[in-house]
Amino acid sequence: MANNIKAEVGAGPVQARSYVNHVFVIIVVYNPHDDEIANVQRLSLLHPGVVVDNSPVPVFKDAHLNMMEYVGLGQNVGIAEAQNIALRHILNHTEATHIVFLDQDSTVPDTYPQDIAEAFDRIRRDFPNIAFLGPMTENKETGREYKSVIHKDKALSADFILRREIISSGGCTTREVLEKVGLNEKRLFIDYVDFEWCWRANSEGYVCGLTPNITIKHRVGQKTIYIFGYTIIISSPFRYYYQFRNYLWLLRRGYVPLQWKVNHGIKNLARLIYFPILIKGGAKCWKNMVKGLVAGLSSPK
């Protein structure tokens, strides 16, 4: 299932550079706005890492962006493979011990990568099988915490809340964990990539979770609406193709939690009913849902 860490980057030559800092940052960008470009540039002045650009027209010109390497792909290969490209470079060409994942719109303090890496190490002393640590995530527009209405928090300590799966943005893992669990499954392209990785880590005896002591501001989806008190995240229309296709692919795998399969099956069925009626632009989303269902009925190549 996992991609081979020792594979070549495959996106053109990337020169290795050495740093004393062993915490490296990965940022994947796709058609970023001016403020998001400024955010990436700010982070590149402070931390070593790799920026992978999925935009059809590369945002930057040089192979180096301050302290970071820059890989302009000229096409959208998906979040999974873009992160894999960065991971292969970091694991093969640096002495990084910790890897921190950020999105182009993630708003974090200057010291964030070190902060989350230090939190990972503190928690690892009590929970040596930790695979991935994420922050508490707030909607950057509303200030509300993104929180599941289904899963109740299970605090294992004052620093660590156990979660079966978490989003990759703002999260931290280590070289040794990646060498055991592997990289992302690139066939998933974008949706449930981080969830699948967490479930795979769980199947290897690891745990994932959040630290309530670190918070980042982030936007999940295109917009957020509230219906009958429930939070509904609306994604870009094309995302529903991958959500429905990938759900059917993951439905067949034993290591994927049964509760997730049931809950998302109910959620997807409900979306097919209410999206064309209640959601602005829902008809376009619905068409992509149906296309995703058709694609998901076939096994991935």
PDB file of C-alpha atoms in Angstrom, residues 25-267:
ATOM      1  CA  VAL A  25       8.648  21.834   6.704  1.00  0.00           C
ATOM      2  CA  ILE A  26       6.617  20.673   3.705  1.00  0.00           C
ATOM      3  CA  ILE A  27       4.231  23.095   2.007  1.00  0.00           C
ATOM      4  CA  VAL A  28       2.110  22.170  -1.006  1.00  0.00           C
ATOM      5  CA  VAL A  29       0.663  25.073  -2.985  1.00  0.00           C
ATOM      6  CA  TYR A  30      -1.922  25.250  -5.749  1.00  0.00           C
ATOM      7  CA  ASN A  31      -2.768  28.534  -7.468  1.00  0.00           C
ATOM      8  CA  PRO A  32      -2.098  30.511  -4.264  1.00  0.00           C
ATOM      9  CA  HIS A  33      -3.409  34.026  -3.690  1.00  0.00           C
ATOM     10  CA  ASP A  34      -0.989  36.909  -3.066  1.00  0.00           C
ATOM     11  CA  ASP A  35      -1.385  36.707   0.718  1.00  0.00           C
ATOM     12  CA  GLU A  36      -0.765  32.959   0.613  1.00  0.00           C
ATOM     13  CA  ILE A  37       2.376  33.481  -1.478  1.00  0.00           C
ATOM     14  CA  ALA A  38       3.556  35.998   1.111  1.00  0.00           C
ATOM     15  CA  ASN A  39       2.848  33.458   3.850  1.00  0.00           C
ATOM     16  CA  VAL A  40       4.944  30.799   2.098  1.00  0.00           C
ATOM     17  CA  GLN A  41       7.780  33.270   1.527  1.00  0.00           C
ATOM     18  CA  ARG A  42       7.725  34.262   5.207  1.00  0.00           C
ATOM     19  CA  LEU A  43       7.982  30.644   6.326  1.00  0.00           C
ATOM     20  CA  SER A  44      10.764  29.943   3.812  1.00  0.00           C
ATOM     21  CA  LEU A  45      12.884  32.648   5.448  1.00  0.00           C
ATOM     22  CA  LEU A  46      12.625  30.893   8.800  1.00  0.00           C
ATOM     23  CA  HIS A  47      12.677  27.126   8.233  1.00  0.00           C
ATOM     24  CA  PRO A  48      14.307  24.530   5.987  1.00  0.00           C
ATOM     25  CA  GLY A  49      11.985  22.390   3.934  1.00  0.00           C
ATOM     26  CA  VAL A  50      10.428  21.834   0.530  1.00  0.00           C
ATOM     27  CA  VAL A  51       7.680  23.731  -1.293  1.00  0.00           C
ATOM     28  CA  VAL A  52       5.948  21.648  -3.971  1.00  0.00           C
ATOM     29  CA  ASP A  53       3.841  23.598  -6.430  1.00  0.00           C
ATOM     30  CA  ASN A  54       0.879  21.866  -8.097  1.00  0.00           C
ATOM     31  CA  SER A  55      -0.062  24.992 -10.046  1.00  0.00           C
ATOM     32  CA  PRO A  56      -0.167  24.714 -13.867  1.00  0.00           C
ATOM     33  CA  VAL A  57       2.040  27.805 -14.016  1.00  0.00           C
ATOM     34  CA  PRO A  58       4.832  27.715 -11.384  1.00  0.00           C
ATOM     35  CA  VAL A  59       4.567  30.499  -8.827  1.00  0.00           C
ATOM     36  CA  PHE A  60       8.315  30.892  -8.264  1.00  0.00           C
ATOM     37  CA  LYS A  61      11.183  30.775 -10.752  1.00  0.00           C
ATOM     38  CA  ASP A  62      14.175  29.424  -8.854  1.00  0.00           C
ATOM     39  CA  ALA A  63      14.879  25.976  -7.427  1.00  0.00           C
ATOM     40  CA  HIS A  64      15.546  27.537  -4.027  1.00  0.00           C
ATOM     41  CA  LEU A  65      13.142  29.661  -2.056  1.00  0.00           C
ATOM     42  CA  ASN A  66      15.256  31.118   0.740  1.00  0.00           C
ATOM     43  CA  MET A  67      15.840  28.198   3.172  1.00  0.00           C
ATOM     44  CA  MET A  68      13.505  25.886   1.284  1.00  0.00           C
ATOM     45  CA  GLU A  69      13.772  23.934  -1.929  1.00  0.00           C
ATOM     46  CA  TYR A  70      11.138  24.694  -4.545  1.00  0.00           C
ATOM     47  CA  VAL A  71       9.689  22.144  -6.969  1.00  0.00           C
ATOM     48  CA  GLY A  72       7.349  23.598  -9.609  1.00  0.00           C
ATOM     49  CA  LEU A  73       5.560  20.663 -11.221  1.00  0.00           C
ATOM     50  CA  GLY A  74       3.580  22.549 -13.848  1.00  0.00           C
ATOM     51  CA  GLN A  75       0.617  20.253 -13.229  1.00  0.00           C
ATOM     52  CA  ASN A  76      -1.598  19.090 -10.375  1.00  0.00           C
ATOM     53  CA  VAL A  77      -0.433  15.656  -9.236  1.00  0.00           C
ATOM     54  CA  GLY A  78      -2.549  15.797  -6.076  1.00  0.00           C
ATOM     55  CA  ILE A  79      -1.719  16.497  -2.454  1.00  0.00           C
ATOM     56  CA  ALA A  80      -0.630  12.903  -1.817  1.00  0.00           C
ATOM     57  CA  GLU A  81       2.071  12.717  -4.481  1.00  0.00           C
ATOM     58  CA  ALA A  82       3.146  16.337  -3.957  1.00  0.00           C
ATOM     59  CA  GLN A  83       3.840  15.568  -0.301  1.00  0.00           C
ATOM     60  CA  ASN A  84       5.561  12.334  -1.321  1.00  0.00           C
ATOM     61  CA  ILE A  85       7.909  14.244  -3.630  1.00  0.00           C
ATOM     62  CA  ALA A  86       8.909  16.483  -0.732  1.00  0.00           C
ATOM     63  CA  LEU A  87       9.178  13.554   1.685  1.00  0.00           C
ATOM     64  CA  ARG A  88      11.456  11.566  -0.625  1.00  0.00           C
ATOM     65  CA  HIS A  89      13.787  14.519  -0.966  1.00  0.00           C
ATOM     66  CA  ILE A  90      13.897  15.213   2.776  1.00  0.00           C
ATOM     67  CA  LEU A  91      14.349  11.568   3.769  1.00  0.00           C
ATOM     68  CA  ASN A  92      16.938  10.805   1.103  1.00  0.00           C
ATOM     69  CA  HIS A  93      18.972  14.019   1.119  1.00  0.00           C
ATOM     70  CA  THR A  94      18.795  15.564   4.603  1.00  0.00           C
ATOM     71  CA  GLU A  95      19.285  14.576   8.210  1.00  0.00           C
ATOM     72  CA  ALA A  96      15.788  15.686   9.205  1.00  0.00           C
ATOM     73  CA  THR A  97      14.334  13.956  12.244  1.00  0.00           C
ATOM     74  CA  HIS A  98      10.912  15.666  12.232  1.00  0.00           C
ATOM     75  CA  ILE A  99       8.676  16.704   9.341  1.00  0.00           C
ATOM     76  CA  VAL A 100       5.918  19.304   9.694  1.00  0.00           C
ATOM     77  CA  PHE A 101       3.149  19.666   7.093  1.00  0.00           C
ATOM     78  CA  LEU A 102       1.592  23.039   6.322  1.00  0.00           C
ATOM     79  CA  ASP A 103      -0.908  24.277   3.749  1.00  0.00           C
ATOM     80  CA  GLN A 104      -0.483  27.496   1.809  1.00  0.00           C
ATOM     81  CA  ASP A 105      -3.178  29.183   3.909  1.00  0.00           C
ATOM     82  CA  SER A 106      -2.132  27.842   7.323  1.00  0.00           C
ATOM     83  CA  THR A 107      -1.559  30.793   9.630  1.00  0.00           C
ATOM     84  CA  VAL A 108       1.082  29.874  12.210  1.00  0.00           C
ATOM     85  CA  PRO A 109       3.571  31.696  14.449  1.00  0.00           C
ATOM     86  CA  ASP A 110       7.198  31.920  13.372  1.00  0.00           C
ATOM     87  CA  THR A 111       8.262  29.228  15.849  1.00  0.00           C
ATOM     88  CA  TYR A 112       5.437  26.810  14.992  1.00  0.00           C
ATOM     89  CA  PRO A 113       7.498  23.957  13.418  1.00  0.00           C
ATOM     90  CA  GLN A 114       9.801  23.783  16.429  1.00  0.00           C
ATOM     91  CA  ASP A 115       6.860  24.083  18.818  1.00  0.00           C
ATOM     92  CA  ILE A 116       4.923  21.149  17.361  1.00  0.00           C
ATOM     93  CA  ALA A 117       8.100  19.037  17.055  1.00  0.00           C
ATOM     94  CA  GLU A 118       8.964  19.682  20.709  1.00  0.00           C
ATOM     95  CA  ALA A 119       5.401  18.793  21.700  1.00  0.00           C
ATOM     96  CA  PHE A 120       5.730  15.552  19.707  1.00  0.00           C
ATOM     97  CA  ASP A 121       8.877  14.634  21.629  1.00  0.00           C
ATOM     98  CA  ARG A 122       7.318  15.475  25.018  1.00  0.00           C
ATOM     99  CA  ILE A 123       4.289  13.317  24.286  1.00  0.00           C
ATOM    100  CA  ARG A 124       6.465  10.534  22.879  1.00  0.00           C
ATOM    101  CA  ARG A 125       8.091  10.113  26.280  1.00  0.00           C
ATOM    102  CA  ASP A 126       4.747   8.889  27.654  1.00  0.00           C
ATOM    103  CA  PHE A 127       3.355   7.448  24.421  1.00  0.00           C
ATOM    104  CA  PRO A 128       6.312   6.040  22.468  1.00  0.00           C
ATOM    105  CA  ASN A 129       4.019   4.699  19.739  1.00  0.00           C
ATOM    106  CA  ILE A 130       2.793   8.118  18.625  1.00  0.00           C
ATOM    107  CA  ALA A 131       2.902   8.449  14.837  1.00  0.00           C
ATOM    108  CA  PHE A 132       1.363  11.833  14.097  1.00  0.00           C
ATOM    109  CA  LEU A 133       0.612  14.879  16.216  1.00  0.00           C
ATOM    110  CA  GLY A 134      -1.611  17.695  15.083  1.00  0.00           C
ATOM    111  CA  PRO A 135      -2.703  21.011  16.612  1.00  0.00           C
ATOM    112  CA  MET A 136      -6.169  22.169  17.524  1.00  0.00           C
ATOM    113  CA  THR A 137      -7.502  23.740  14.333  1.00  0.00           C
ATOM    114  CA  GLU A 138      -9.692  26.832  14.171  1.00  0.00           C
ATOM    115  CA  ASN A 139     -11.656  28.102  11.204  1.00  0.00           C
ATOM    116  CA  LYS A 140      -9.658  31.175  10.202  1.00  0.00           C
ATOM    117  CA  GLU A 141     -12.841  32.961   9.136  1.00  0.00           C
ATOM    118  CA  THR A 142     -15.161  32.172  12.074  1.00  0.00           C
ATOM    119  CA  GLY A 143     -12.691  31.389  14.855  1.00  0.00           C
ATOM    120  CA  ARG A 144     -14.607  28.202  15.672  1.00  0.00           C
ATOM    121  CA  GLU A 145     -12.734  25.012  16.394  1.00  0.00           C
ATOM    122  CA  TYR A 146     -13.109  22.259  13.808  1.00  0.00           C
ATOM    123  CA  LYS A 147     -14.531  19.428  15.863  1.00  0.00           C
ATOM    124  CA  SER A 148     -16.331  16.197  15.068  1.00  0.00           C
ATOM    125  CA  VAL A 149     -19.895  15.856  16.332  1.00  0.00           C
ATOM    126  CA  ILE A 150     -19.472  12.084  16.271  1.00  0.00           C
ATOM    127  CA  HIS A 151     -16.141  11.534  17.989  1.00  0.00           C
ATOM    128  CA  LYS A 152     -15.769  12.587  21.601  1.00  0.00           C
ATOM    129  CA  ASP A 153     -12.356  13.750  22.734  1.00  0.00           C
ATOM    130  CA  LYS A 154     -10.367  11.177  24.674  1.00  0.00           C
ATOM    131  CA  ALA A 155      -7.619  12.992  26.570  1.00  0.00           C
ATOM    132  CA  LEU A 156      -4.779  10.632  27.466  1.00  0.00           C
ATOM    133  CA  SER A 157      -2.895  13.451  29.220  1.00  0.00           C
ATOM    134  CA  ALA A 158      -2.962  17.214  29.557  1.00  0.00           C
ATOM    135  CA  ASP A 159      -0.906  17.394  26.345  1.00  0.00           C
ATOM    136  CA  PHE A 160      -2.449  14.660  24.217  1.00  0.00           C
ATOM    137  CA  ILE A 161      -5.925  13.966  22.849  1.00  0.00           C
ATOM    138  CA  LEU A 162      -6.254  10.639  21.065  1.00  0.00           C
ATOM    139  CA  ARG A 163      -7.788  10.786  17.593  1.00  0.00           C
ATOM    140  CA  ARG A 164      -8.244   7.913  15.174  1.00  0.00           C
ATOM    141  CA  GLU A 165      -7.456  10.183  12.232  1.00  0.00           C
ATOM    142  CA  ILE A 166      -6.453  13.821  11.814  1.00  0.00           C
ATOM    143  CA  ILE A 167      -5.829  16.163   8.910  1.00  0.00           C
ATOM    144  CA  SER A 168      -2.219  16.624   7.892  1.00  0.00           C
ATOM    145  CA  SER A 169      -2.165  20.436   7.998  1.00  0.00           C
ATOM    146  CA  GLY A 170      -0.038  21.571  10.915  1.00  0.00           C
ATOM    147  CA  GLY A 171       0.848  18.015  11.843  1.00  0.00           C
ATOM    148  CA  CYS A 172       4.214  16.521  12.740  1.00  0.00           C
ATOM    149  CA  THR A 173       5.720  13.085  12.280  1.00  0.00           C
ATOM    150  CA  THR A 174       9.226  11.655  12.324  1.00  0.00           C
ATOM    151  CA  ARG A 175      11.636   9.942  10.003  1.00  0.00           C
ATOM    152  CA  GLU A 176      11.457   6.652  11.902  1.00  0.00           C
ATOM    153  CA  VAL A 177       7.649   6.560  11.727  1.00  0.00           C
ATOM    154  CA  LEU A 178       7.638   7.245   7.983  1.00  0.00           C
ATOM    155  CA  GLU A 179      10.189   4.503   7.412  1.00  0.00           C
ATOM    156  CA  LYS A 180       7.820   2.098   9.164  1.00  0.00           C
ATOM    157  CA  VAL A 181       4.405   3.273   7.893  1.00  0.00           C
ATOM    158  CA  GLY A 182       5.442   4.534   4.442  1.00  0.00           C
ATOM    159  CA  LEU A 183       4.371   7.515   2.393  1.00  0.00           C
ATOM    160  CA  ASN A 184       0.961   8.634   1.154  1.00  0.00           C
ATOM    161  CA  GLU A 185      -1.125   6.574  -1.225  1.00  0.00           C
ATOM    162  CA  LYS A 186      -0.921   8.741  -4.313  1.00  0.00           C
ATOM    163  CA  ARG A 187      -3.921   7.104  -6.044  1.00  0.00           C
ATOM    164  CA  LEU A 188      -6.234   8.841  -3.564  1.00  0.00           C
ATOM    165  CA  PHE A 189      -4.998  12.158  -5.011  1.00  0.00           C
ATOM    166  CA  ILE A 190      -6.523  14.546  -2.457  1.00  0.00           C
ATOM    167  CA  ASP A 191      -9.387  13.391  -0.222  1.00  0.00           C
ATOM    168  CA  TYR A 192      -8.842  11.053   2.766  1.00  0.00           C
ATOM    169  CA  VAL A 193      -5.109  10.886   2.031  1.00  0.00           C
ATOM    170  CA  ASP A 194      -4.190  11.872   5.599  1.00  0.00           C
ATOM    171  CA  PHE A 195      -6.942   9.690   7.093  1.00  0.00           C
ATOM    172  CA  GLU A 196      -5.755   6.613   5.198  1.00  0.00           C
ATOM    173  CA  TRP A 197      -2.199   7.227   6.387  1.00  0.00           C
ATOM    174  CA  CYS A 198      -3.382   7.474  10.013  1.00  0.00           C
ATOM    175  CA  TRP A 199      -5.382   4.249   9.719  1.00  0.00           C
ATOM    176  CA  ARG A 200      -2.386   2.511   8.196  1.00  0.00           C
ATOM    177  CA  ALA A 201      -0.280   3.771  11.101  1.00  0.00           C
ATOM    178  CA  ASN A 202      -2.902   2.446  13.540  1.00  0.00           C
ATOM    179  CA  SER A 203      -2.675  -0.960  11.880  1.00  0.00           C
ATOM    180  CA  GLU A 204       1.080  -0.907  12.586  1.00  0.00           C
ATOM    181  CA  GLY A 205       0.461  -0.299  16.306  1.00  0.00           C
ATOM    182  CA  TYR A 206       0.815   3.497  16.304  1.00  0.00           C
ATOM    183  CA  VAL A 207      -1.563   6.144  17.615  1.00  0.00           C
ATOM    184  CA  CYS A 208      -2.343   9.648  16.338  1.00  0.00           C
ATOM    185  CA  GLY A 209      -3.758  12.655  18.099  1.00  0.00           C
ATOM    186  CA  LEU A 210      -3.853  16.356  18.866  1.00  0.00           C
ATOM    187  CA  THR A 211      -2.252  18.614  21.423  1.00  0.00           C
ATOM    188  CA  PRO A 212      -4.646  21.183  22.936  1.00  0.00           C
ATOM    189  CA  ASN A 213      -1.701  23.455  23.748  1.00  0.00           C
ATOM    190  CA  ILE A 214      -1.040  24.441  20.125  1.00  0.00           C
ATOM    191  CA  THR A 215      -3.597  26.001  17.789  1.00  0.00           C
ATOM    192  CA  ILE A 216      -3.467  27.042  14.146  1.00  0.00           C
ATOM    193  CA  LYS A 217      -5.914  28.902  11.958  1.00  0.00           C
ATOM    194  CA  HIS A 218      -6.893  27.101   8.801  1.00  0.00           C
ATOM    195  CA  ARG A 219      -9.720  26.855   6.320  1.00  0.00           C
ATOM    196  CA  VAL A 220     -11.153  23.425   5.613  1.00  0.00           C
ATOM    197  CA  GLY A 221     -13.222  23.316   2.448  1.00  0.00           C
ATOM    198  CA  GLN A 222     -14.485  26.210   0.365  1.00  0.00           C
ATOM    199  CA  LYS A 223     -17.014  27.476   2.913  1.00  0.00           C
ATOM    200  CA  THR A 224     -18.884  26.421   6.037  1.00  0.00           C
ATOM    201  CA  ILE A 225     -22.657  26.487   6.517  1.00  0.00           C
ATOM    202  CA  TYR A 226     -24.893  25.497   9.408  1.00  0.00           C
ATOM    203  CA  ILE A 227     -28.110  23.500   8.950  1.00  0.00           C
ATOM    204  CA  PHE A 228     -30.233  22.634  11.993  1.00  0.00           C
ATOM    205  CA  GLY A 229     -27.230  23.247  14.234  1.00  0.00           C
ATOM    206  CA  TYR A 230     -24.920  20.950  12.279  1.00  0.00           C
ATOM    207  CA  THR A 231     -21.697  22.215  10.731  1.00  0.00           C
ATOM    208  CA  ILE A 232     -21.443  21.358   7.044  1.00  0.00           C
ATOM    209  CA  ILE A 233     -18.194  21.975   5.196  1.00  0.00           C
ATOM    210  CA  ILE A 234     -18.737  22.696   1.523  1.00  0.00           C
ATOM    211  CA  SER A 235     -15.860  21.691  -0.732  1.00  0.00           C
ATOM    212  CA  SER A 236     -15.055  22.754  -4.287  1.00  0.00           C
ATOM    213  CA  PRO A 237     -17.318  20.819  -6.694  1.00  0.00           C
ATOM    214  CA  PHE A 238     -14.475  18.713  -8.132  1.00  0.00           C
ATOM    215  CA  ARG A 239     -13.603  17.398  -4.664  1.00  0.00           C
ATOM    216  CA  TYR A 240     -16.822  15.396  -4.439  1.00  0.00           C
ATOM    217  CA  TYR A 241     -15.613  13.137  -7.237  1.00  0.00           C
ATOM    218  CA  TYR A 242     -12.619  12.101  -5.118  1.00  0.00           C
ATOM    219  CA  GLN A 243     -14.614  11.924  -1.890  1.00  0.00           C
ATOM    220  CA  PHE A 244     -17.147   9.491  -3.327  1.00  0.00           C
ATOM    221  CA  ARG A 245     -14.635   7.506  -5.402  1.00  0.00           C
ATOM    222  CA  ASN A 246     -12.154   7.179  -2.565  1.00  0.00           C
ATOM    223  CA  TYR A 247     -14.877   6.244  -0.091  1.00  0.00           C
ATOM    224  CA  LEU A 248     -15.801   3.227  -2.211  1.00  0.00           C
ATOM    225  CA  TRP A 249     -12.148   2.274  -2.600  1.00  0.00           C
ATOM    226  CA  LEU A 250     -11.511   2.523   1.152  1.00  0.00           C
ATOM    227  CA  LEU A 251     -14.745   0.709   1.970  1.00  0.00           C
ATOM    228  CA  ARG A 252     -13.105  -2.556   0.872  1.00  0.00           C
ATOM    229  CA  ARG A 253     -10.108  -2.329   3.197  1.00  0.00           C
ATOM    230  CA  GLY A 254      -9.998  -4.131   6.515  1.00  0.00           C
ATOM    231  CA  TYR A 255      -7.835  -1.599   8.330  1.00  0.00           C
ATOM    232  CA  VAL A 256     -10.288   1.244   7.648  1.00  0.00           C
ATOM    233  CA  PRO A 257     -12.506   1.671  10.756  1.00  0.00           C
ATOM    234  CA  LEU A 258     -16.027   0.266  10.482  1.00  0.00           C
ATOM    235  CA  GLN A 259     -17.481   3.325  12.205  1.00  0.00           C
ATOM    236  CA  TRP A 260     -16.015   5.604   9.532  1.00  0.00           C
ATOM    237  CA  LYS A 261     -17.374   3.379   6.774  1.00  0.00           C
ATOM    238  CA  VAL A 262     -20.898   3.488   8.250  1.00  0.00           C
ATOM    239  CA  ASN A 263     -20.889   7.190   9.143  1.00  0.00           C
ATOM    240  CA  HIS A 264     -19.548   8.296   5.782  1.00  0.00           C
ATOM    241  CA  GLY A 265     -21.898   5.969   3.964  1.00  0.00           C
ATOM    242  CA  ILE A 266     -24.843   7.685   5.682  1.00  0.00           C
ATOM    243  CA  LYS A 267     -23.317  11.131   5.084  1.00  0.00           C
TER     244      LYS A 267
END
